[in-house]
Amino acid sequence: MKTIHTLPALLLAFLLAWPLAVQGQVCSVDSTTGAQGATVSDSGGNGARLCISVRDADTGYVAVATLTARDPKGNRIPIANATVSFFVKRLFGKMPIAEENTAPTNDSGVAELPFSKNIPLESTGSLTIIALIEDNAYTGPLQATMRGNWGRAVPVVADPFPRALWEPRAPIAMILTFCILLGGVWCTYIFVVNQVVQIKKGKHNEA
Amino acid sequence: MQHEHIANEKIRADFLKPVTPGNFGKISLYWVIGLTVLLCWGIFAYIYQLRTGLEATAMRNYVSWGLYISTFVFFIGISHSGTLVSAILRITNQEWRRPITRSAELLTAVALMFGGIMPIIDMGRPDRVANMIIFGRLQSPLLWDIMCISTYLTGSLLFLYLPMIPDIALCKERFATTGSKFRLWVYDKLSMGWKGTPEDWRRLERAMRVMTVMIIPIAVSVHTVVSYIFAMTLRAGWNSTIFGPYFVIGALYSGSAGVILTMAAFRKIYHFEEYITARHFDLMSKIVLSLTMIYAYFNFNEYWVPAYKMQSHEGFLLTDLFSGSYSTVFWILQFGTVLLPIIILATPRGRKPMGTTIACVIIVAGAWVKRYIIVIPTLLHPFLPMQGVPQSWSTYFPNWVEFSVTGGALAGIFLVITLFSKYFPIASIWEVEEGVHLAQQGLAPAIPNGQEHTNHTSHPVAKEAFAQ
């Protein structure tokens, strides 16, 4: 009987989990690589996995993507000759991390791409790097992302016009003008309505 | 005093006749039913639009302000009538204004009510209209519009109501035995216990004087701000520095023509020929004639200056207006609704009631189409070329939904005015009586033919007579 009572809850949990389960082709999971804020991506069928990390180099940084899959015995093996594209996440999309932003995986399943230290950081002080396999016959699409501060901090310049017509906040003079004009008009209305109310009150006083 | 009393009784009887309970003829009944049906059809079309989304209309990405916004601008323009005729003529002590001020003020308030809802009808999600205020930016002309129109509507309702108080008290007294309970309840509440004591008159006069002065700048600001929703955007045809005064003059020109049409309708239907005389038409015609000429001057400037330069996008738009797909309508508007009324109203014969009415029908119809010509062609000439959209999106003509909703709004205006005239006097009785009394005292001209006097908007003796 107890099982019968839990059935609706199980059914509900299944229905909620189902859309997540079917999206498994390109899903991001928490990283186990140890890199700051990194994620890896698993492919559903053959256990393909894309991991991303970043290491220091003399002239800049190197983005490293590692592509692996499981063989029929269940062992994890590297996948070679897959093209990995590297991007930096921007507000409305992604920007290629370097002029040439693709690199093939080698026999160890590793694709490396150097990038400059001069990429401007986001306002949050970090940079999100994306490794992407758009279309691969064996693995399917995969994406891994990683956040870190590999770039140039952009100094925040004080807004010379914190209040302006084009800013979220209106100029003080504008607010004052509106308040004075509208306030004046509505105060006049109150005065007029008060005159009418006084007429009514006059009747009551007379009574 | 006896003569005055007889004169007052006749004026009261004449103006209270349409309001008398039970005086609802068959023609009036059919008229009201017809308008109600049209209004209901408009509401049905609007519900269909709400359920289907704006896809139900002919508006698409490029023409997102179609017939609705054109009508909004037109209705707001018509609403300037009350300001002009009532406030300006009151402030300048024009004695002949007395029988026509109420209808002008009524037209203002009703046109504003329906004009104000047109932008909401144009919204795909009217349930979010409150967000315009909650999240509105003070820098946005749309917010200015909301503030100005709501302020003007409140002011117009006050301006209409104040001079009605003594007349409502009169209705309450006259129909105490014949009126329905509901009618008497309304009269009782709206008359505010009016007794006509000197103190009552003093307070009423003070309130009216303040509102008369206040309503003029508010009305001017409203149509200036309505023009700003166009002029503050960088678009060919709207990017103009004279749009504010151009819209104000256009509103006064169409609004005063609207007042003449209302005058003509009430004069004919309720037989007010004795009060709304040929002289009223003559004087109003001269006002409309002056406004039409000023409007023609603005119109000329509005098109001639950019046409001389033919700057890229402005040039494409003007070519379309002068010789393209809108040229027929454009030239009919210029010659038919601006030049022709000037010719009609410039002649004494044309300023008689019939000629004036014809000229004003042309002006009002032209003013509506003119708003359409201001809104639509500009939207069809965006700075970025139309790409990747169906061919049909590059043209616009309102469909049945838009015509039905707009027709319903127009029917609503007529319906409210008709019902108002059946419950409240359509002329300010006490003001007409006051005018007659002043004329008898030699302090003002008789309404039909005299010269305007310059003193005393009100006279205590006349008020005493009214209080009796």
XYZ file of C-alpha atoms in Angstrom:
675
model
C 0.000 0.000 0.000
C 2.832 2.350 0.862
C 4.287 1.894 -2.626
C 0.945 2.811 -4.130
C 0.973 6.061 -2.201
C 4.445 6.962 -3.482
C 3.558 6.181 -7.119
C 2.192 9.627 -7.973
C 5.330 11.239 -6.531
C 7.532 8.904 -8.556
C 5.504 9.611 -11.674
C 5.838 13.337 -11.118
C 9.567 13.043 -10.540
C 9.885 11.008 -13.744
C 7.926 13.575 -15.747
C 10.104 16.382 -14.418
C 13.319 14.493 -15.038
C 12.373 13.292 -18.518
C 13.037 16.543 -20.391
C 16.461 16.746 -18.752
C 17.224 13.160 -19.606
C 16.382 13.508 -23.293
C 18.644 16.555 -23.590
C 21.652 14.367 -22.772
C 23.284 14.838 -26.178
C 24.910 18.146 -25.183
C 24.709 18.504 -21.455
C 27.196 20.152 -19.156
C 28.107 18.495 -15.857
C 30.285 19.646 -12.984
C 33.962 19.404 -13.610
C 36.210 16.934 -11.933
C 39.349 18.321 -13.547
C 40.150 20.638 -10.706
C 40.191 23.720 -12.861
C 38.390 26.750 -11.568
C 34.737 26.686 -12.557
C 35.318 24.182 -15.339
C 32.663 22.000 -16.851
C 32.839 18.952 -19.040
C 30.375 17.666 -21.519
C 29.156 14.124 -21.910
C 27.648 12.571 -24.997
C 24.901 10.049 -24.406
C 25.611 7.053 -26.697
C 29.298 6.149 -26.482
C 30.186 8.026 -23.327
C 32.130 10.710 -25.209
C 33.390 13.416 -22.914
C 34.978 16.803 -23.541
C 37.019 18.397 -20.767
C 38.587 21.826 -20.751
C 41.467 23.320 -18.827
C 43.821 26.275 -19.151
C 47.538 26.380 -18.473
C 50.091 29.148 -18.380
C 52.577 29.616 -21.212
C 55.432 32.066 -21.806
C 53.538 34.375 -24.132
C 50.062 33.830 -22.834
C 47.745 30.984 -21.951
C 46.903 27.722 -23.623
C 43.388 26.350 -23.702
C 43.449 22.554 -23.501
C 40.496 20.372 -24.484
C 40.572 16.614 -23.922
C 38.183 14.388 -25.812
C 37.587 10.822 -24.654
C 34.994 8.082 -25.127
C 34.341 4.567 -23.816
C 35.266 1.492 -25.801
C 32.985 -1.576 -25.869
C 34.711 -2.853 -22.704
C 33.930 0.335 -20.856
C 37.464 1.703 -20.789
C 37.921 5.423 -21.481
C 39.978 5.994 -24.672
C 41.172 9.212 -26.351
C 39.540 10.324 -29.629
C 41.903 11.727 -32.225
C 41.333 14.048 -35.229
C 38.267 15.777 -33.860
C 38.139 19.534 -34.510
C 37.669 21.587 -31.363
C 36.757 25.290 -31.584
C 37.594 27.671 -28.746
C 35.563 30.765 -27.902
C 35.206 33.429 -25.256
C 31.698 34.024 -23.998
C 30.379 37.513 -24.598
C 27.105 39.226 -23.681
C 25.124 38.169 -26.728
C 27.066 35.163 -27.978
C 30.602 33.849 -28.288
C 33.706 35.348 -29.806
C 36.570 33.283 -31.318
C 39.354 33.153 -28.756
C 42.063 33.799 -31.354
C 42.294 34.590 -35.036
C 42.590 30.852 -35.723
C 40.371 29.337 -33.091
C 40.232 25.661 -34.042
C 42.635 22.821 -33.234
C 42.455 19.088 -33.944
C 42.788 16.517 -31.155
C 46.010 14.486 -31.214
C 46.422 10.770 -30.479
C 45.969 11.508 -26.774
C 42.663 13.193 -27.565
C 44.103 16.600 -26.619
C 43.601 19.813 -28.593
C 45.591 22.854 -27.546
C 45.193 26.448 -28.587
C 47.286 29.352 -27.319
C 45.513 32.619 -26.646
C 46.528 36.097 -25.616
C 46.673 37.448 -22.081
C 45.159 40.627 -23.472
C 41.524 39.586 -23.746
C 39.374 42.038 -21.743
C 37.743 40.434 -18.731
C 34.021 40.658 -18.136
C 32.709 43.194 -15.654
C 32.633 40.354 -13.102
C 36.454 40.075 -13.395
C 36.447 36.676 -15.086
C 36.450 35.146 -18.513
C 34.431 32.167 -19.714
C 36.216 29.961 -22.212
C 34.243 27.542 -24.333
C 35.523 24.433 -26.097
C 33.094 23.276 -28.733
C 32.824 20.292 -31.024
C 30.066 21.336 -33.360
C 29.678 18.251 -35.474
C 31.552 15.011 -35.126
C 30.342 11.706 -36.546
C 31.553 9.696 -33.573
C 30.872 11.954 -30.598
C 28.150 14.284 -31.790
C 28.098 17.897 -30.563
C 29.900 18.587 -27.303
C 30.636 21.716 -25.318
C 32.664 22.438 -22.216
C 33.093 25.746 -20.469
C 35.452 27.108 -17.856
C 35.660 30.359 -15.941
C 38.812 32.063 -14.767
C 40.615 35.384 -14.762
C 42.898 34.782 -17.749
C 42.824 38.222 -19.274
C 43.251 41.936 -18.879
C 41.145 43.687 -16.301
C 39.334 46.639 -17.810
C 39.361 49.611 -15.466
C 35.849 50.784 -14.697
C 35.582 54.361 -15.886
C 33.182 56.497 -13.907
C 30.123 57.319 -16.011
C 30.488 60.999 -16.946
C 26.669 61.243 -17.241
C 25.141 59.101 -14.486
C 21.840 60.869 -15.123
C 20.980 61.594 -18.712
C 18.228 61.149 -21.286
C 19.842 57.936 -22.473
C 20.631 56.559 -19.004
C 18.260 54.581 -16.790
C 18.072 57.510 -14.366
C 16.591 60.809 -15.482
C 18.410 64.120 -14.935
C 17.511 65.806 -11.656
C 16.435 68.973 -13.463
C 13.997 66.940 -15.543
C 12.500 65.241 -12.495
C 12.155 68.582 -10.718
C 10.523 70.202 -13.743
C 8.002 67.391 -14.068
C 7.250 67.394 -10.363
C 6.758 71.158 -10.253
C 4.581 71.271 -13.376
C 2.430 68.247 -12.619
C 2.347 69.002 -8.908
C 1.193 72.539 -9.656
C -1.586 71.351 -11.932
C -2.819 68.639 -9.571
C -2.688 71.017 -6.603
C -4.896 73.355 -8.622
C -7.308 70.485 -9.252
C -7.395 69.803 -5.515
C -8.177 73.470 -4.912
C -11.026 73.346 -7.446
C -12.445 70.121 -6.025
C -12.233 71.688 -2.590
C -14.383 74.589 -3.790
C -17.039 72.090 -4.892
C -16.781 70.244 -1.585
C -17.227 73.555 0.224
C -20.443 74.121 -1.728
C -21.705 70.788 -0.465
C -20.540 71.524 3.065
C -22.264 74.911 2.909
C -25.517 73.071 2.305
C -24.976 70.902 5.361
C -24.008 73.866 7.517
C -27.178 75.613 6.406
C -29.223 72.558 7.316
C -38.183 91.554 -13.348
C -41.339 89.931 -14.637
C -40.017 90.018 -18.201
C -36.736 88.468 -17.068
C -38.592 85.719 -15.347
C -40.601 84.947 -18.497
C -37.400 84.939 -20.524
C -35.786 82.586 -18.041
C -38.716 80.234 -18.103
C -38.630 80.028 -21.864
C -34.898 79.364 -21.894
C -35.294 76.730 -19.217
C -38.195 75.086 -20.982
C -36.344 75.041 -24.294
C -33.145 73.558 -22.938
C -34.805 71.157 -20.528
C -37.127 69.759 -23.193
C -34.643 67.149 -24.524
C -33.811 66.153 -20.957
C -37.403 65.702 -19.824
C -37.996 62.119 -18.623
C -39.927 60.090 -21.154
C -38.932 62.407 -23.998
C -37.027 59.661 -25.775
C -38.432 59.477 -29.293
C -38.345 56.506 -31.636
C -35.612 57.987 -33.787
C -33.464 58.576 -30.705
C -34.119 55.010 -29.602
C -33.103 53.552 -32.989
C -30.056 55.798 -33.024
C -28.976 54.617 -29.572
C -29.630 50.960 -30.478
C -27.633 51.346 -33.687
C -24.708 52.905 -31.843
C -24.851 50.235 -29.138
C -24.732 47.497 -31.785
C -21.717 49.155 -33.417
C -20.019 49.540 -30.045
C -20.667 45.886 -29.200
C -19.292 44.833 -32.577
C -16.159 46.858 -31.842
C -15.843 45.183 -28.446
C -16.280 41.765 -30.074
C -13.541 42.581 -32.604
C -11.282 43.715 -29.786
C -11.874 40.506 -27.831
C -11.024 38.568 -30.993
C -7.831 40.628 -31.265
C -6.997 39.917 -27.630
C -7.475 36.192 -28.101
C -5.599 36.001 -31.396
C -2.952 38.604 -30.684
C -2.044 41.560 -32.864
C -1.688 39.134 -35.745
C -5.447 39.574 -36.073
C -4.801 43.102 -37.338
C -2.990 44.165 -40.500
C -0.139 45.558 -38.399
C 3.203 43.817 -38.607
C 6.802 44.501 -37.561
C 7.242 47.662 -39.613
C 3.779 49.229 -39.307
C 3.229 48.695 -35.618
C 1.243 51.917 -35.230
C -1.625 51.622 -37.649
C -5.159 52.896 -37.653
C -5.337 52.808 -33.855
C -2.589 55.338 -33.246
C -3.788 57.514 -36.147
C -7.216 57.542 -34.502
C -5.665 58.258 -31.116
C -3.977 61.374 -32.496
C -7.214 62.371 -34.258
C -9.375 61.982 -31.142
C -6.898 63.909 -29.005
C -6.984 66.619 -31.669
C -10.775 66.756 -31.585
C -10.576 67.096 -27.825
C -9.001 70.539 -28.226
C -12.401 71.886 -29.186
C -13.549 72.422 -25.617
C -10.405 74.286 -24.737
C -10.659 76.634 -27.652
C -14.348 77.408 -27.638
C -14.973 77.267 -23.948
C -11.807 78.389 -22.216
C -10.476 80.867 -24.744
C -13.872 82.409 -25.432
C -14.617 82.545 -21.709
C -11.321 84.194 -20.922
C -11.842 86.767 -23.664
C -15.456 87.421 -22.547
C -17.056 86.496 -25.845
C -20.755 86.698 -24.989
C -21.851 84.590 -27.949
C -20.063 81.557 -26.517
C -22.786 80.903 -23.919
C -25.039 78.418 -25.760
C -22.167 76.393 -27.238
C -19.633 75.968 -24.439
C -21.234 72.860 -22.894
C -21.290 70.885 -26.128
C -17.663 71.861 -26.756
C -16.587 70.796 -23.278
C -18.531 67.562 -23.639
C -16.885 66.776 -26.966
C -13.493 67.360 -25.331
C -14.098 65.007 -22.432
C -15.631 62.209 -24.501
C -13.061 62.401 -27.309
C -10.317 62.263 -24.674
C -11.838 59.245 -22.943
C -11.954 57.244 -26.150
C -8.719 58.719 -27.492
C -6.942 57.669 -24.327
C -7.858 54.008 -24.727
C -6.695 53.761 -28.354
C -2.992 53.231 -27.449
C -4.058 50.506 -25.002
C -6.038 48.853 -27.805
C -2.880 49.057 -29.905
C -0.960 47.061 -27.294
C -0.502 43.352 -27.757
C -0.486 42.853 -23.976
C -2.825 45.459 -22.493
C -2.561 43.675 -19.135
C 0.940 45.132 -18.946
C -0.185 48.724 -19.331
C 0.544 49.431 -15.665
C 4.192 48.575 -16.367
C 4.382 51.776 -18.392
C 4.080 53.641 -15.102
C 5.695 51.134 -12.749
C 8.800 50.670 -14.888
C 8.400 53.768 -17.048
C 11.336 56.031 -17.758
C 10.681 59.688 -17.207
C 12.747 60.380 -20.308
C 10.270 58.544 -22.516
C 7.650 60.547 -24.456
C 5.275 57.603 -23.941
C 5.288 58.278 -20.200
C 4.812 61.997 -20.846
C 1.770 61.074 -22.919
C 0.244 59.031 -20.123
C 0.823 61.795 -17.581
C -0.410 64.629 -19.801
C -3.500 62.836 -21.117
C -4.621 61.656 -17.687
C -4.087 65.187 -16.328
C -5.965 66.727 -19.255
C -8.827 64.231 -18.948
C -9.222 65.023 -15.245
C -9.118 68.744 -15.981
C -11.604 68.422 -18.845
C -14.057 66.473 -16.701
C -13.798 69.136 -13.993
C -14.175 71.872 -16.585
C -17.283 70.181 -17.967
C -18.743 69.485 -14.542
C -18.304 72.849 -12.805
C -20.742 74.917 -14.911
C -23.170 71.972 -14.876
C -23.751 72.125 -11.116
C -26.475 74.835 -11.150
C -28.131 73.173 -14.156
C -28.144 69.769 -12.480
C -29.711 71.351 -9.407
C -32.354 72.815 -11.707
C -32.996 69.379 -13.267
C -33.305 67.869 -9.794
C -35.906 70.449 -8.865
C -37.852 70.273 -12.141
C -37.992 66.510 -12.450
C -38.519 65.786 -8.771
C -41.899 64.220 -9.502
C -41.405 62.878 -13.022
C -37.859 61.545 -12.940
C -36.923 57.967 -12.140
C -35.289 57.158 -8.822
C -31.953 56.552 -10.487
C -32.084 59.813 -12.399
C -32.947 61.769 -9.260
C -30.213 60.005 -7.332
C -27.681 61.029 -10.003
C -28.940 64.624 -9.985
C -28.838 64.695 -6.205
C -25.262 63.450 -6.003
C -23.950 65.629 -8.827
C -25.689 68.850 -7.793
C -23.657 68.843 -4.576
C -26.483 70.378 -2.612
C -26.461 73.493 -4.777
C -28.725 76.220 -3.344
C -27.587 79.151 -5.450
C -26.548 81.243 -2.488
C -24.045 84.076 -3.075
C -21.419 81.930 -1.358
C -22.183 79.019 -3.731
C -21.811 81.322 -6.749
C -18.628 82.817 -5.391
C -17.049 79.394 -4.968
C -18.239 78.176 -8.335
C -16.955 81.286 -10.090
C -13.607 81.002 -8.419
C -13.246 77.353 -9.384
C -14.311 78.063 -12.962
C -11.957 81.013 -13.281
C -9.022 78.903 -12.123
C -9.913 76.011 -14.432
C -10.443 78.330 -17.405
C -6.908 79.639 -17.089
C -5.388 76.275 -16.225
C -6.944 74.147 -18.953
C -5.422 76.102 -21.875
C -1.726 75.354 -21.211
C -2.623 71.776 -20.290
C -4.394 71.269 -23.604
C -1.496 72.794 -25.504
C 0.955 70.566 -23.625
C -1.076 67.449 -24.414
C -0.961 67.783 -28.154
C 2.636 68.931 -28.055
C 3.507 65.771 -26.155
C 1.425 63.662 -28.550
C 3.574 65.082 -31.344
C 6.690 64.165 -29.359
C 6.017 60.439 -29.578
C 6.739 60.961 -33.260
C 9.166 63.887 -33.289
C 11.458 62.467 -30.592
C 12.275 59.488 -32.797
C 14.800 59.694 -35.597
C 12.581 58.828 -38.529
C 11.995 60.344 -41.920
C 8.891 62.511 -41.827
C 8.776 62.772 -38.041
C 12.192 64.291 -37.391
C 10.817 67.810 -37.298
C 11.224 70.731 -34.932
C 7.799 72.194 -35.708
C 5.813 69.055 -34.933
C 4.652 70.414 -31.553
C 2.996 73.629 -32.792
C 1.986 71.874 -36.029
C 0.034 69.277 -34.048
C -1.468 71.898 -31.730
C -2.734 73.977 -34.645
C -3.938 70.839 -36.429
C -5.823 69.868 -33.278
C -7.410 73.288 -32.877
C -8.366 73.342 -36.558
C -10.026 69.915 -36.468
C -11.385 70.413 -32.936
C -13.150 73.680 -33.692
C -14.606 72.102 -36.824
C -15.825 69.279 -34.584
C -17.517 71.847 -32.317
C -19.349 73.341 -35.292
C -20.593 69.870 -36.267
C -21.811 69.246 -32.704
C -23.498 72.664 -32.707
C -25.160 71.937 -36.032
C -26.369 68.513 -34.858
C -27.886 69.764 -31.584
C -29.337 72.824 -33.281
C -31.124 70.662 -35.824
C -32.163 67.767 -33.561
C -33.287 69.772 -30.524
C -34.493 72.866 -32.443
C -32.108 75.303 -30.801
C -32.164 77.681 -33.781
C -33.151 80.521 -31.505
C -30.028 80.088 -29.401
C -27.442 78.670 -31.756
C -27.927 81.203 -34.492
C -26.454 81.828 -37.903
C -24.185 84.334 -36.207
C -22.651 81.593 -34.118
C -21.820 79.736 -37.298
C -20.448 82.885 -38.866
C -18.179 83.614 -35.906
C -17.053 80.030 -35.453
C -16.405 79.841 -39.209
C -14.081 82.805 -38.945
C -12.181 81.044 -36.177
C -11.962 77.861 -38.222
C -10.943 79.865 -41.290
C -8.115 81.534 -39.350
C -6.962 78.205 -37.927
C -7.133 76.554 -41.349
C -4.899 79.241 -42.802
C -2.395 78.901 -39.961
C -2.544 75.128 -40.408
C -1.952 75.536 -44.159
C 1.100 77.664 -43.393
C 2.513 75.000 -41.041
C 1.671 72.318 -43.568
C 3.574 74.165 -46.256
C 6.624 74.503 -44.030
C 6.455 70.908 -42.908
C 6.777 69.633 -46.481
C 8.518 72.434 -48.347
C 11.659 72.672 -46.191
C 12.615 68.962 -46.388
C 11.416 68.805 -50.012
C 13.899 71.537 -50.947
C 16.744 69.391 -49.602
C 15.428 65.933 -50.442
C 17.875 64.367 -48.006
C 18.155 60.604 -48.634
C 15.437 58.901 -46.550
C 13.356 62.052 -46.218
C 13.523 62.225 -50.000
C 12.240 58.661 -50.460
C 9.315 59.388 -48.166
C 8.445 62.680 -49.827
C 8.666 61.125 -53.281
C 6.218 58.478 -52.118
C 3.894 61.186 -50.775
C 4.178 63.582 -53.717
C 4.144 61.152 -56.613
C 4.134 57.614 -55.230
C 1.605 55.291 -53.690
C 0.225 57.912 -51.269
C 0.184 60.815 -53.736
C -3.555 60.683 -54.518
C -4.542 60.834 -50.869
C -1.851 63.415 -50.136
C -2.934 65.881 -52.805
C -6.633 65.366 -52.055
C -5.804 66.263 -48.458
C -3.871 69.375 -49.405
C -6.379 70.752 -51.891
C -9.583 69.109 -50.727
C -9.384 69.468 -46.981
C -7.216 72.570 -46.579
C -7.665 74.777 -49.637
C -11.329 73.976 -50.312
C -12.520 74.791 -46.750
C -10.589 78.071 -46.937
C -12.430 78.932 -50.177
C -15.813 77.935 -48.701
C -15.356 79.739 -45.388
C -13.858 82.871 -46.947
C -17.235 83.782 -48.484
C -20.185 85.113 -46.404
C -22.423 82.523 -48.068
C -20.071 79.741 -47.058
C -20.227 80.868 -43.437
C -23.941 80.191 -43.225
C -24.918 77.053 -41.245
C -25.110 74.753 -44.250
C -21.860 75.909 -45.872
C -20.027 75.839 -42.565
C -21.266 72.353 -41.777
C -20.131 71.040 -45.160
C -16.721 72.666 -44.762
C -16.363 71.225 -41.264
C -17.312 67.704 -42.359
C -14.531 67.951 -44.943
C -12.090 69.293 -42.359
C -12.836 66.620 -39.756
C -12.671 63.755 -42.270
C -9.479 65.236 -43.727
C -7.933 65.610 -40.284
C -8.453 61.900 -39.636
C -6.897 60.852 -42.950
C -4.075 63.335 -42.382
C -3.116 61.571 -39.140
C -3.032 58.332 -41.090
C -0.717 59.945 -43.629
C 1.565 61.196 -40.858
C 1.836 57.796 -39.156
C 1.829 55.089 -41.830
C 4.123 56.219 -44.704
C 6.937 57.033 -42.264
C 6.730 53.562 -40.735
C 6.915 52.082 -44.223
C 10.173 53.976 -44.873
C 12.557 52.762 -42.140
C 16.236 53.717 -42.202
C 17.286 50.068 -42.396
C 15.923 48.400 -45.513
C 13.195 45.800 -45.105
C 14.831 42.421 -45.502
C 13.861 38.839 -44.914
C 10.195 39.570 -44.357
C 7.147 38.666 -46.428
C 6.293 41.124 -49.185
C 2.956 41.902 -47.544
C 4.722 43.494 -44.570
C 5.957 46.332 -46.768
C 2.416 47.659 -47.251
C -0.380 48.418 -44.832
C -4.102 48.824 -44.997
C -6.279 48.292 -41.913
C -8.326 45.093 -41.885
C -11.818 44.386 -40.560
C -10.659 44.054 -36.967
C -9.091 47.511 -36.929
C -12.012 49.113 -38.744
C -14.466 47.419 -36.352
C -12.618 48.464 -33.198
C -12.140 52.030 -34.460
C -15.751 52.203 -35.640
C -16.819 50.939 -32.224
C -14.814 53.711 -30.538
C -16.422 56.324 -32.778
C -19.861 54.886 -32.060
C -18.984 55.020 -28.363
C -18.279 58.757 -28.641
C -21.635 59.380 -30.339
C -23.402 57.157 -27.828
C -21.996 58.920 -24.763
C -22.792 62.349 -26.244
C -26.338 61.241 -27.131
C -27.026 59.768 -23.702
C -25.518 62.804 -22.021
C -27.855 65.083 -23.965
C -30.808 63.001 -22.756
C -29.896 63.368 -19.081
C -28.221 66.755 -18.818
C -28.881 70.110 -20.511
C -26.673 70.387 -23.554
C -26.282 74.139 -23.067
C -25.382 75.969 -19.907
C -28.836 77.292 -18.998
C -27.721 79.687 -16.297
C -25.055 81.163 -18.541
C -27.523 81.723 -21.365
C -29.951 83.330 -18.938
C -27.162 85.458 -17.596
C -26.299 86.567 -21.137
C -29.905 87.473 -21.848
C -30.129 89.383 -18.594
C -26.934 91.276 -19.285
C -28.240 92.144 -22.737
C -31.452 93.463 -21.234
C -29.456 95.559 -18.803
C -27.450 96.919 -21.685
C -24.275 95.381 -20.293
C -23.848 92.892 -23.113
C -25.150 92.331 -26.616
C -28.106 90.120 -27.340
C -26.757 86.761 -28.443
C -27.789 86.761 -32.092
C -26.528 90.051 -33.496
C -24.835 92.371 -31.022
C -21.249 93.262 -30.335
C -19.288 91.541 -27.613
C -18.891 93.376 -24.355
C -15.729 93.291 -22.326
C -16.873 93.348 -18.709
C -18.457 91.030 -16.233
C -18.481 87.376 -17.012
C -21.245 87.046 -14.463
C -23.810 89.358 -13.031
C -25.215 89.038 -9.533
C -28.741 90.020 -10.597
C -28.772 87.345 -13.250
C -27.687 84.809 -10.689
C -30.414 85.881 -8.342
C -32.890 85.379 -11.157
C -31.463 81.913 -11.752
C -31.575 81.104 -8.062
C -35.286 81.837 -7.988
